[in-house]
Structure formats: structure tokens, C-alpha cells
Tab-separated table of C-alpha atoms and ligand atoms in Angstrom:
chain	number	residue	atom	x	y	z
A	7	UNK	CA	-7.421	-8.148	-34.252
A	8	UNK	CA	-8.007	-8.123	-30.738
A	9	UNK	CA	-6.483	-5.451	-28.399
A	10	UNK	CA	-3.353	-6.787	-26.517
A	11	UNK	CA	-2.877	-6.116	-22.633
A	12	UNK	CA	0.829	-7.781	-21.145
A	13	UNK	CA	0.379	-7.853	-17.564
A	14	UNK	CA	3.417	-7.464	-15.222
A	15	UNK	CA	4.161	-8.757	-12.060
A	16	UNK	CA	1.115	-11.363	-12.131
A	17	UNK	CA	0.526	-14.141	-9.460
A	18	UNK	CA	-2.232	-16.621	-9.991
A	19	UNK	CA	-4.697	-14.720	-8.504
A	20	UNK	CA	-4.324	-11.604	-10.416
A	21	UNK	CA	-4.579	-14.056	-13.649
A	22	UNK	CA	-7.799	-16.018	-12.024
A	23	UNK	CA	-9.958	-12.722	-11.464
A	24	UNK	CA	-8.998	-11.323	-14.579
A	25	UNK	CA	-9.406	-13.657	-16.764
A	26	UNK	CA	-12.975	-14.331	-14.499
A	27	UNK	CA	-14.357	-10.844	-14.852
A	28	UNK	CA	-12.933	-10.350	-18.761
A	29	UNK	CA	-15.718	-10.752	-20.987
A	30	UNK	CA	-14.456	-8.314	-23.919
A	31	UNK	CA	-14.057	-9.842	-26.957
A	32	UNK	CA	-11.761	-6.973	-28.150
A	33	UNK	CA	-9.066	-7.422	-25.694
A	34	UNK	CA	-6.040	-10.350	-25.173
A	35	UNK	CA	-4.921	-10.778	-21.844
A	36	UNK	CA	-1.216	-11.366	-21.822
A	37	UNK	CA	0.252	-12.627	-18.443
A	38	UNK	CA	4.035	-12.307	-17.237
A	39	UNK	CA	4.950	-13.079	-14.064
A	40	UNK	CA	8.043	-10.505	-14.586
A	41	UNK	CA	8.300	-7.202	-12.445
A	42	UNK	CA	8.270	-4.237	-15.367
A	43	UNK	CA	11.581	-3.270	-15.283
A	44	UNK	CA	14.889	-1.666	-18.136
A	45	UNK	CA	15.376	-5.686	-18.936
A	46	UNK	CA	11.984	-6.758	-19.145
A	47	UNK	CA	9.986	-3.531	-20.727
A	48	UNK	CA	10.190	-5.251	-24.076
A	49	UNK	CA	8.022	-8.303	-23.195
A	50	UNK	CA	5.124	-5.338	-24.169
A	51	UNK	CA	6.282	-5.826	-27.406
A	52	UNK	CA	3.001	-6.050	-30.051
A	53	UNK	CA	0.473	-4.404	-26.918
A	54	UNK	CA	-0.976	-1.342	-27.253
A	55	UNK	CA	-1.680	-1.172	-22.890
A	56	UNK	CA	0.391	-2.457	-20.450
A	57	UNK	CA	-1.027	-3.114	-16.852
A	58	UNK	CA	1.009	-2.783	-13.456
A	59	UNK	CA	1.105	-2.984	-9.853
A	60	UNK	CA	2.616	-1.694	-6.855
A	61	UNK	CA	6.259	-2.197	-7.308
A	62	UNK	CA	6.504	-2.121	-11.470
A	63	UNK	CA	9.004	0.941	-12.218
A	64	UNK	CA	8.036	3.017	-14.436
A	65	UNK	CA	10.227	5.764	-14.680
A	66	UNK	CA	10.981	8.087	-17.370
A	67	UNK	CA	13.649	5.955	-18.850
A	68	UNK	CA	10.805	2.815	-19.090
A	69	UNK	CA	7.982	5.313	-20.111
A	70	UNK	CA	10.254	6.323	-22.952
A	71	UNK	CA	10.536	2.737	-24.109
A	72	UNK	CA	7.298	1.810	-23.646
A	73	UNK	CA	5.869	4.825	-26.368
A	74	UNK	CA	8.678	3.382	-28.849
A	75	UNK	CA	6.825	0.037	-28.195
A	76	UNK	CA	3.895	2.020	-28.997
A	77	UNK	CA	2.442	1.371	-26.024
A	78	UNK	CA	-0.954	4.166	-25.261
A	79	UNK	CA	-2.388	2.974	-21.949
A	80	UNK	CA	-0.933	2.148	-18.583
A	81	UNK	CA	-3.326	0.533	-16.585
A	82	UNK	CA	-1.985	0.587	-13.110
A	83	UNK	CA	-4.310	-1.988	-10.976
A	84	UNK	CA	-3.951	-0.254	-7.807
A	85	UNK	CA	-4.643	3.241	-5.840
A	86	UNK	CA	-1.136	4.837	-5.148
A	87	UNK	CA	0.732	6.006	-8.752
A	88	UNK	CA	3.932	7.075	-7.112
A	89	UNK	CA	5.650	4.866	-9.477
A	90	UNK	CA	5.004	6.604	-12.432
A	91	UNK	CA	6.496	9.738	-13.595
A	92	UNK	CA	3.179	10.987	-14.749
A	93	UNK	CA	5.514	14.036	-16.451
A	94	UNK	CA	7.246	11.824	-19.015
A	95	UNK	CA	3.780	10.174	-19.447
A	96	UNK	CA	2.379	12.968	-20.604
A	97	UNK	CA	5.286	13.689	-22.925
A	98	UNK	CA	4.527	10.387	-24.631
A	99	UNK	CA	1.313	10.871	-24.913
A	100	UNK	CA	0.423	7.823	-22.930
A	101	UNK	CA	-2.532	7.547	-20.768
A	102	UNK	CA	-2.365	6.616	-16.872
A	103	UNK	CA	-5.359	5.011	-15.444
A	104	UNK	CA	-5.866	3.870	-11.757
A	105	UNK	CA	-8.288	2.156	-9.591
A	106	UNK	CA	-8.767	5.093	-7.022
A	107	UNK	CA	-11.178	2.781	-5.098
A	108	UNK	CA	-11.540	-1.159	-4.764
A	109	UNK	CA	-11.713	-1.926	-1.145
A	110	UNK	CA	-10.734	1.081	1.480
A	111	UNK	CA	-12.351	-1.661	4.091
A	112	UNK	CA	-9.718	-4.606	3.151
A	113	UNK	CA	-6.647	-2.120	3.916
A	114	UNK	CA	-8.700	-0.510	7.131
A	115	UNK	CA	-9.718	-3.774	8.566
A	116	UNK	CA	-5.555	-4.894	7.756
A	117	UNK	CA	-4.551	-1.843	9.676
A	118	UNK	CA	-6.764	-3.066	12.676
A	119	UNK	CA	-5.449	-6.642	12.421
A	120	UNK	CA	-1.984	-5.367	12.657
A	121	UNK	CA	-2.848	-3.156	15.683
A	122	UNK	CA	-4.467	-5.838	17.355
A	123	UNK	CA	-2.109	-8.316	16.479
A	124	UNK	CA	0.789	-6.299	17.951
A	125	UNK	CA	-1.186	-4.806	21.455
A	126	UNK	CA	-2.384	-8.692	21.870
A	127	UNK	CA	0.322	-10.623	20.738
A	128	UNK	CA	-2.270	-13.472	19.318
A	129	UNK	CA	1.111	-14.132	16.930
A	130	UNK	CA	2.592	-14.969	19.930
A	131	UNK	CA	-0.313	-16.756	21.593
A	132	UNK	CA	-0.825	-19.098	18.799
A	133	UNK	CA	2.397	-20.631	18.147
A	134	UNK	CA	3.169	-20.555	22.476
A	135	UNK	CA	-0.621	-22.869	23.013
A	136	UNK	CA	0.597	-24.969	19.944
A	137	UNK	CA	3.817	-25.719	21.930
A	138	UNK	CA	1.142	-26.642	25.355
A	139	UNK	CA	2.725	-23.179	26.667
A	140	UNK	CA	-0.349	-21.800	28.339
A	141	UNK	CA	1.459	-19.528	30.311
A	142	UNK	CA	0.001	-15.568	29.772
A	143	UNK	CA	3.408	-13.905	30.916
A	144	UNK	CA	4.541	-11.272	28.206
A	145	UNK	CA	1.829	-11.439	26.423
A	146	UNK	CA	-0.193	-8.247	28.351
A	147	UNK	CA	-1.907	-6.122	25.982
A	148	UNK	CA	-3.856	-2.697	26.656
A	149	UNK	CA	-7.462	-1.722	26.092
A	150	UNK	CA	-8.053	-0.032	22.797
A	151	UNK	CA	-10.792	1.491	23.936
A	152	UNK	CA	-10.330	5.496	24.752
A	153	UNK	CA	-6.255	5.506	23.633
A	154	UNK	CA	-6.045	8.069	21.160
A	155	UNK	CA	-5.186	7.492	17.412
A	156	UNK	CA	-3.933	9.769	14.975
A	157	UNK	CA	-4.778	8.920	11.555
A	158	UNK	CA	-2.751	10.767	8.575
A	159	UNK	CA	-4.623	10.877	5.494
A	160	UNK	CA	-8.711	10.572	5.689
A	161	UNK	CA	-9.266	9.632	2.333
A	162	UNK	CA	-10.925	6.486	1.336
A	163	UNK	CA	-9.040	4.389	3.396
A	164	UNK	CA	-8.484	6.585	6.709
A	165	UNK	CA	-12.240	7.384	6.512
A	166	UNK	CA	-13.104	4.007	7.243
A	167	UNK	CA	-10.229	3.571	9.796
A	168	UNK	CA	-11.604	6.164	11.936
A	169	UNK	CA	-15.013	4.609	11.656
A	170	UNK	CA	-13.842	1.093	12.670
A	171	UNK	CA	-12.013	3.337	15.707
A	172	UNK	CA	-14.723	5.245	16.383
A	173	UNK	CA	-16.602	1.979	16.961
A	174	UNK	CA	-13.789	0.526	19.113
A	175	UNK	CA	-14.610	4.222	21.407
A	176	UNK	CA	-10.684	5.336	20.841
A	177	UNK	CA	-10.018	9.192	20.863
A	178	UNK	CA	-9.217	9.869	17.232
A	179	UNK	CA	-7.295	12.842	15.720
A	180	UNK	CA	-7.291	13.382	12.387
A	181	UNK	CA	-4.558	15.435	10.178
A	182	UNK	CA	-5.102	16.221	6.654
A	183	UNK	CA	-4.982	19.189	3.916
A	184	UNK	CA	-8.652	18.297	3.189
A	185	UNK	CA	-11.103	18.230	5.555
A	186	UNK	CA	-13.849	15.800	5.444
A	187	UNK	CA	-17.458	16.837	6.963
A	188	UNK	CA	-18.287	13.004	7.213
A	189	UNK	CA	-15.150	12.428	9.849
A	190	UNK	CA	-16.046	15.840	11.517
A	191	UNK	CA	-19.420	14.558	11.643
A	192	UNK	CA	-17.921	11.437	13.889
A	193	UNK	CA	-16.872	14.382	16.598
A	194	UNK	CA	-12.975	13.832	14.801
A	195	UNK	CA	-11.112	16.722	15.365
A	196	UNK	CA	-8.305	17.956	12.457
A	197	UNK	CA	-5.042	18.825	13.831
A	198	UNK	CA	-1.487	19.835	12.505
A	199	UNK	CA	0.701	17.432	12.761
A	200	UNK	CA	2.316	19.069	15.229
A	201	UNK	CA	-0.071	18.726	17.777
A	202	UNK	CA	-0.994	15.092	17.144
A	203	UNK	CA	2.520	13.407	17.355
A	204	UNK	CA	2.779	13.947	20.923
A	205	UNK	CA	-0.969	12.994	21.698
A	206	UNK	CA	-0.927	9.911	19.704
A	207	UNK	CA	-0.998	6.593	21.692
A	208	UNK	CA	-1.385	4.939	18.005
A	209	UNK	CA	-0.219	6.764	14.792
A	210	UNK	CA	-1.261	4.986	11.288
A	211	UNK	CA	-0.702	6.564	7.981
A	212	UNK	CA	-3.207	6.678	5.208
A	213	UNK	CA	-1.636	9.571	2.978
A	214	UNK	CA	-0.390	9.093	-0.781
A	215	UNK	CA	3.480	8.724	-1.329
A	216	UNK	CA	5.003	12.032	-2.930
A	217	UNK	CA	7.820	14.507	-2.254
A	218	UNK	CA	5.841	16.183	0.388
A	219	UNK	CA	5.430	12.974	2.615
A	220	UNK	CA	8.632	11.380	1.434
A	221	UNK	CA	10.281	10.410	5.239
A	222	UNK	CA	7.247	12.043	7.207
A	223	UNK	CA	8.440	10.046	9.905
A	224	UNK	CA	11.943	10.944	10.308
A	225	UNK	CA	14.208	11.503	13.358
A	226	UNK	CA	12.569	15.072	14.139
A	227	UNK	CA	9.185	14.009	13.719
A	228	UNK	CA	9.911	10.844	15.842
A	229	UNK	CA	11.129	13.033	18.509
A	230	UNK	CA	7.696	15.048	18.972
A	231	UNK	CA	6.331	11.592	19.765
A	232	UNK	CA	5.016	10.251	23.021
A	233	UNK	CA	6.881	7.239	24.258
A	234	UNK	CA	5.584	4.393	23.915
A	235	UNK	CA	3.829	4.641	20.262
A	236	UNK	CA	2.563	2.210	18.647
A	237	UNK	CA	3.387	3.475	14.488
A	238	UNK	CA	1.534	1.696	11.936
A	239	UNK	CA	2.080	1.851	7.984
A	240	UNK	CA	-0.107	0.460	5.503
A	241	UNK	CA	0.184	3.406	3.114
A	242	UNK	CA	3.496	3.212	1.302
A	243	UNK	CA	7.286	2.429	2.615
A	244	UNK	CA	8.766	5.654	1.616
A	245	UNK	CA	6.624	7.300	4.181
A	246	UNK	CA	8.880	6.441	7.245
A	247	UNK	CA	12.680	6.828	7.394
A	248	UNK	CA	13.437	2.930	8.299
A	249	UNK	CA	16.792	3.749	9.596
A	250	UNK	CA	15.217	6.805	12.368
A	251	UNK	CA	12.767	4.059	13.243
A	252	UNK	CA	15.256	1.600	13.974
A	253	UNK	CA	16.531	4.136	15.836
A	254	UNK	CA	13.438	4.707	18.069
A	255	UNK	CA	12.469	1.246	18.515
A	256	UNK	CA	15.989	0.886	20.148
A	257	UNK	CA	15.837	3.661	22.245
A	258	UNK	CA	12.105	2.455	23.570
A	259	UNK	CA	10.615	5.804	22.309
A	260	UNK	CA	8.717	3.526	19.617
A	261	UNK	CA	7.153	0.200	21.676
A	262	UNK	CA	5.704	-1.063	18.354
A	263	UNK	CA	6.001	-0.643	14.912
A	264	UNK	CA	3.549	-2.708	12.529
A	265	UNK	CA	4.252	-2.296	8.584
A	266	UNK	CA	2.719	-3.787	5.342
A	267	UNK	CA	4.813	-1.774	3.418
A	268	UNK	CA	8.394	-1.377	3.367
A	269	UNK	CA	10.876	1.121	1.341
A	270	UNK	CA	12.753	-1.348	-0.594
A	271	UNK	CA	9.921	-3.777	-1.133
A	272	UNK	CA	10.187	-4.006	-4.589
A	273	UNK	CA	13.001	-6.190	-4.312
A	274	UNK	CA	11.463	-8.499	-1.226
A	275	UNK	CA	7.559	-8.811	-1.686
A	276	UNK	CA	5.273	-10.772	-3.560
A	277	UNK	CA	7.890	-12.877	-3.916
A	278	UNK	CA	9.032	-16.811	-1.944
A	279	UNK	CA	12.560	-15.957	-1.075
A	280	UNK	CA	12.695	-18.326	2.008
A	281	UNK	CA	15.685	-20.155	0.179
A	282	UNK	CA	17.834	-17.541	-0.018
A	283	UNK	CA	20.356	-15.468	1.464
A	284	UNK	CA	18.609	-12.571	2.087
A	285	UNK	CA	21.030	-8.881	1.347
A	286	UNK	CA	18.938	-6.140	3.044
A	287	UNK	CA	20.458	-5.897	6.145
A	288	UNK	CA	17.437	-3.222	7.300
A	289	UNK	CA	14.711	-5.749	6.957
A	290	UNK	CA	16.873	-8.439	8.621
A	291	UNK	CA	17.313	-5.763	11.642
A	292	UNK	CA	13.748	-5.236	11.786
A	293	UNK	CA	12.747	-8.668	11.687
A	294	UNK	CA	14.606	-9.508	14.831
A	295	UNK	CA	12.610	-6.750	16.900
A	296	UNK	CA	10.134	-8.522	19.015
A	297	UNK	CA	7.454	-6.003	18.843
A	298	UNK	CA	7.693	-5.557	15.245
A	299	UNK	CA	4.955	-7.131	12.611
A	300	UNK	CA	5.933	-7.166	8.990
A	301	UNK	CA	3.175	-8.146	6.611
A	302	UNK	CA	4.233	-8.527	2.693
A	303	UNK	CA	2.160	-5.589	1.178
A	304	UNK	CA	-1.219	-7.972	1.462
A	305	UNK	CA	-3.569	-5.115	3.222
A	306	UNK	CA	-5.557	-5.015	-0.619
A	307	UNK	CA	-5.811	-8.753	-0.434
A	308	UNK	CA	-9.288	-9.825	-0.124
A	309	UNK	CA	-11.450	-11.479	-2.514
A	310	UNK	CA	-13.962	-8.473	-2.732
A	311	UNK	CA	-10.738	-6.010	-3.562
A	312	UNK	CA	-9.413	-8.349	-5.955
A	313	UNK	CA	-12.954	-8.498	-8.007
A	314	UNK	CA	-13.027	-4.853	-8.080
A	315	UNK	CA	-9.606	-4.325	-9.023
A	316	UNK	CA	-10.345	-6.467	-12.168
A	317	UNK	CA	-13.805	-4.878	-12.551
A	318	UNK	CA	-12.526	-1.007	-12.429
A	319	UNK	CA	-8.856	-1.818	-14.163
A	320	UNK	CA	-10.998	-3.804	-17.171
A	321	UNK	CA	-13.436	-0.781	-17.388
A	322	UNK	CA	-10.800	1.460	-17.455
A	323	UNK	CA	-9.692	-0.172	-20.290
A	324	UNK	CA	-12.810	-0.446	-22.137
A	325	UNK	CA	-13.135	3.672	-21.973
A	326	UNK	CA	-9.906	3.975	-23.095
A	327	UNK	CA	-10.871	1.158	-26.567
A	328	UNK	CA	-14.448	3.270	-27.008
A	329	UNK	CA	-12.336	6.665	-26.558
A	330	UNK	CA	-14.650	7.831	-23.555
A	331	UNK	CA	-13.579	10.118	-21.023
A	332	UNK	CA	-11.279	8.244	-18.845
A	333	UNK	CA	-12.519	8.752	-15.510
A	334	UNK	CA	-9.863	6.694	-13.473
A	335	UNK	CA	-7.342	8.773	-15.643
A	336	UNK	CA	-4.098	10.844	-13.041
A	337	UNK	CA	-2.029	13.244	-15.021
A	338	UNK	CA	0.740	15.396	-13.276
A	339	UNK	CA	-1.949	17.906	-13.190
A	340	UNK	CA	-4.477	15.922	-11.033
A	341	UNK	CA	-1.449	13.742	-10.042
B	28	NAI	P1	-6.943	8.708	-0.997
B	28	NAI	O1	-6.352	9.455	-2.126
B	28	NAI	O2	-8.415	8.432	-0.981
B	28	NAI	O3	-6.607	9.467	0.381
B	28	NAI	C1	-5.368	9.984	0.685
B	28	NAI	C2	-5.591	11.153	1.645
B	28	NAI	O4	-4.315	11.608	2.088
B	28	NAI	C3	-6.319	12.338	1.000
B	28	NAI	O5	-7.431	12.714	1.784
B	28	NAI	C4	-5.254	13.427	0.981
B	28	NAI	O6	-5.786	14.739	1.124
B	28	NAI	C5	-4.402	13.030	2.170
B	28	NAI	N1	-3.086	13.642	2.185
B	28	NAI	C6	-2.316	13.993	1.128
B	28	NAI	N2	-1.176	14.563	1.564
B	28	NAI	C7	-1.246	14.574	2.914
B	28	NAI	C8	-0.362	15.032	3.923
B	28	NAI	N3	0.805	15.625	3.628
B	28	NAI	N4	-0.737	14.892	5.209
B	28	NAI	C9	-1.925	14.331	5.524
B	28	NAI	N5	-2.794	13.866	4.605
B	28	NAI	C10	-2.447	13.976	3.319
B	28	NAI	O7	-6.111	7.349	-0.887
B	28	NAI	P2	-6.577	5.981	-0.217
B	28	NAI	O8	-7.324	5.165	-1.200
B	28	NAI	O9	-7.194	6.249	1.103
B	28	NAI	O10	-5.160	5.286	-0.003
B	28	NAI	C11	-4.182	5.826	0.868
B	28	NAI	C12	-2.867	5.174	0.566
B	28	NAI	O11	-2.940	3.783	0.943
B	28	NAI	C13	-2.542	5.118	-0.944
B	28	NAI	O12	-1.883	6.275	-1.358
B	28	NAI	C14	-1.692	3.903	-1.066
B	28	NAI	O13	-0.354	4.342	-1.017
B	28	NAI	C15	-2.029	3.062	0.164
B	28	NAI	N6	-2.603	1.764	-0.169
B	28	NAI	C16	-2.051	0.636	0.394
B	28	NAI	C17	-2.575	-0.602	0.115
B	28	NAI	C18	-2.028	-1.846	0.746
B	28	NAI	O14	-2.293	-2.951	0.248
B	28	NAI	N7	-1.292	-1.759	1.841
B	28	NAI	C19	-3.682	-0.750	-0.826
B	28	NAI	C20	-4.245	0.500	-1.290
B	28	NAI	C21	-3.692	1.705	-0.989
């Protein structure tokens, strides 16, 4: 009998490049379009793995009903695990995988689009030229080149953010608990965060979700800011306190805010909702801010992350069926 994997919160193209890249004989792909929620954990029923994204919950409550599902392996096809309370995991004996890795250079090059978009206004330009407005007034943008960006988190994905900046000749300082020789090695100086808010022309954040960067941005932090920044956030929603932002975009203090991610996204992204009445009145405020860009959570979405996510998430797997070391594995220890 085959192995069974349900799926949550699949779109076509999840289900196209896995079901391209699975070539295991010993595993069913099972494919539900359903977010992995208290009403929907049971569709796992008869699995033995279950495999998530982004905004699946999978709290201790849904942990605890997934292990009387008998459910051994959470496959999470993403980087960030913030959604899962690797504790009651642990507890129920059930394995956490990840894919650590798939394409730092689709969420970099994002984070550049988004800065770009936002200092150029090519949003703007597009839809004004469509209209035969060829008139250039409001759309004035500023040289990237020498503006100083602080970059929070240098892992895999801030790494190759500072090299695309280094390239674009910006200042760049860098702020992490780890430092990296290969960014010192681009002349990037480490800073507390103390010093680089007020420097910062750009700030964009590249550091994991968890209780210590829960809100980093917040109305104190906001404060030690130089006028005028430009705050990007590709890394996770909970990282910035929407409501202080708000705050600073309508004082002026912030002149641009560019997100892909957004606090209560689970109950927005991924999703077609243009028929509805839409309830989060946060969102809706942001969304009327002229110098704000909103992307859906799409910075992963290229066709070379996609085929790796499959790749890694399947190998995972197959580690997990031969009982190998699981080398994708978190736990709360390494969690
Ligand atoms: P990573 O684990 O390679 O790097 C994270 C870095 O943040 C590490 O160097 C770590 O030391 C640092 N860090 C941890 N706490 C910090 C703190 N308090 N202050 C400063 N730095 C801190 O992770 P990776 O792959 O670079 O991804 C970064 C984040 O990007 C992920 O956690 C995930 O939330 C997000 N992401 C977003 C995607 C999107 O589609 N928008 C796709 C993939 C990841």
C-alpha cells in the first residue's frame, strides 16, 4: 500500500510541480485545496504525512489531532515554521520537515522589484501611458545608487539582497546575531539595530518570525527612524506592528511602505476575493495609501523555487519512508 500525503492549501501549481517531480512509487499524493485548519484537520484522515504552507495552522490543538489521525510527518513546503508549535510536535512524536532553501534569489530579486516599483512608480507609469497620460509629474523617483540600506536578517535570503545592493553601489548595513564573513567580505558593516534605524534610507527585513522579532517595528522603533524611509517586508507579517505603521505613514515619518506579507494574511492571500465585501478594515486603510505596494505573499513564486520546493519537500519525504536522518528536520531545539 502506497504511502499517503493530503496536501493543504494547494493551487494548481503546487499540484502541477508535484505531481511533475514525484516519481516514488511508494507515495499517493492527495490534493485539497482547503487551508489546514480545527474543521478541516480530518481530511488527513488514512495519511501517515501531511504537507503545508505558509498560512496552514498548526497549533497545538491541530497537532494533537493530527497524531490521533496518526499522522508522523509534517512536511511544511516552505522556509519559515512559525506556524507550528514545534513543542506539541515533539510531544506527539511527529516529525517537522522544512525546505530551509529553494530560491533565496526569487524573494531577493521580489524585494528589489518592490523597491523599485515604489521609488519609480512604473505601477503608476503603466496604467497613466495606457490612458495616453504621458505626463512625468509625480512620478519622480531617487537614485538607488549610494542611499543606504539596512538589511535585518543575512541569512539565505538577505545574503543575496545585499549582493544585488552591493551591485546597485547602495551603502548597506547589516544587523544580525550571526555574522556572516561572506557579507563582511562585501565591505558590509554589522550594526545594532540601534544604530541602523536612523541611518537607513531603505530598511527590508529578512529575519525569521518568533517571539523575539514579533512587532520589531513598532511605534518606538519607528521613532528612531529617519524620515522619509522607505520599509520593506518580505519576511513575515508579524514582523511590523500594522497599526504603528499606519501611524507613520500618516505622519510622513514613513514615505513608503512595500509588503508581501501581511499579519492577518491567512485570511486574505492566495485566495480571489475580488467579489466580496472585504472585513479587515487595516488592509482596506493600507490599500488607500498612495505610496503603499501590497503584493499577495508571491516573493517564492518563480518557476525555479517552485521545482525546488517539490524537489527538497519530496526528498524530505523519502528520508523520512527509508528512516534516514532527516536533514530538513526543525525541532524546538534547533527551532
Ligand atoms: P534564514 O534562516 O536563512 O535567515 C534568517 C536570518 O535572520 C539568520 O541569519 C538569523 O540569524 C537572522 N535573525 C534571527 N533573528 C534575528 C534578529 N532578531 N535580528 C536580526 N536577524 C535575525 O532564512 P531565509 O531563508 O533567509 O528567510 C528569511 C525569512 O524570509 C523567512 O524566515 C521567511 O519568514 C521569509 N520568507 C518569505 C518568503 C516570501 O515568499 N515572501 C519566502 C521564503 C521565506
Amino acid at each position: 500500500m502506497p504511502m499517503k500525503i493530503t496536501f493543504f492549501s494547494t493551487q494548481p501549481y503546487d499540484r502541477e510541480s508535484f505531481l511533475k517531480h514525484q516519481a516514488d512509487s511508494r507515495l499517493e499524493l492527495i490534493f485539497m485545496e482547503e487551508k489546514l485548519t480545527e474543521y478541516t484537520v480530518s481530511l488527513a484522515r488514512g495519511s501517515e504525512i501531511v504537507c503545508v504552507f505558509v498560512n496552514d495552522t498548526l497549533n497545538e490543538n491541530i497537532i494533537r489531532q493530527l497524531s490521533q489521525l496518526n499522522i508522523q510527518l509534517i512536511a511544511l513546503r516552505c522556509a519559515g515554521f512559525n506556524n507550528v508549535d514545534l513543542k506539541a510536535a515533539q510531544a506527539c512524536n511527529i516529525k517537522v520537515v522544512r525546505v530551509p532553501a529553494y530560491s533565496p534569489h526569487a524573494v531577493a530579486e521580489h524585494t528589489l522589484a518592490m523597491i523599485m516599483t515604489l521609488n519609480r512608480k512604473t505601477h503608476k507609469a503603466y496604467n497613466r501611458v495606457r490612458e495616453q497620460n504621458f505626463s512625468l509629474n509625480g512620478l519622480l523617483g531617487f537614485d538607488l545608487y549610494k542611499k543606504t540600506v539596512g538589511v535585518i536578517g543575512t541569512g539565505h535570503i538577505g545574503e543575496v539582497f545585499c549582493r544585488i545592493l552591493h551591485g546597485l553601489g547602495c551603502n548597506i548595513l547589516a544587523c544580525d546575531p550571526i555574522k556572516k564573513p561572506t557579507v563582511e567580505a562585501m565591505g558590509i558593516p554589522y550594526v545594532p539595530m540601534s544604530e541602523l534605524f536612523p541611518q537607513c534610507d531603505i530598511l527590508s527585513l529578512h529575519c525569521p518570525l518568533n517571539e523575539e522579532t514579533r512587532y520589531l517595528i513598532n511605534n518606538e522603533t519607528i521613532a528612531q527612524m529617519k524620515a522619509g524611509i522607505m520599509l520593506i517586508n518580505t519576511s513575515r507579517g508579524g514582523l511590523i506592528d500594522t497599526k504603528a505603521v499606519i501611524t507613520g505613514l500618516k505622519t510622513g515619518k514613513i514615505s513608503y511602505l512595500g509588503i508581501d506579507v501581511y499579519e492577518q494574511e491567512a485570511d486574505l492571500f492566495f485566495q480571489n476575493l475580488s467579489e466580496q465585501i472585504l472585513h479587515d478594515d487595516t488592509i482596506a486603510r493600507l490599500m488607500t495609501f498612495p505610496n503603499v505596494l501590497i503584493t499577495a505573499h508571491q516573493g517564492f513564486f518563480t518557476q525555479e523555487a517552485l521545482s525546488q520546493i517539490a524537489l527538497t519537500t519530496l526528498d524530505n519525504v523519502r528520508q523520512f519512508i527509508d528512516g534516514e536522518v532527516l536533514i530538513n528536520a526543525v525541532s524546538k531545539d534547533n527551532g
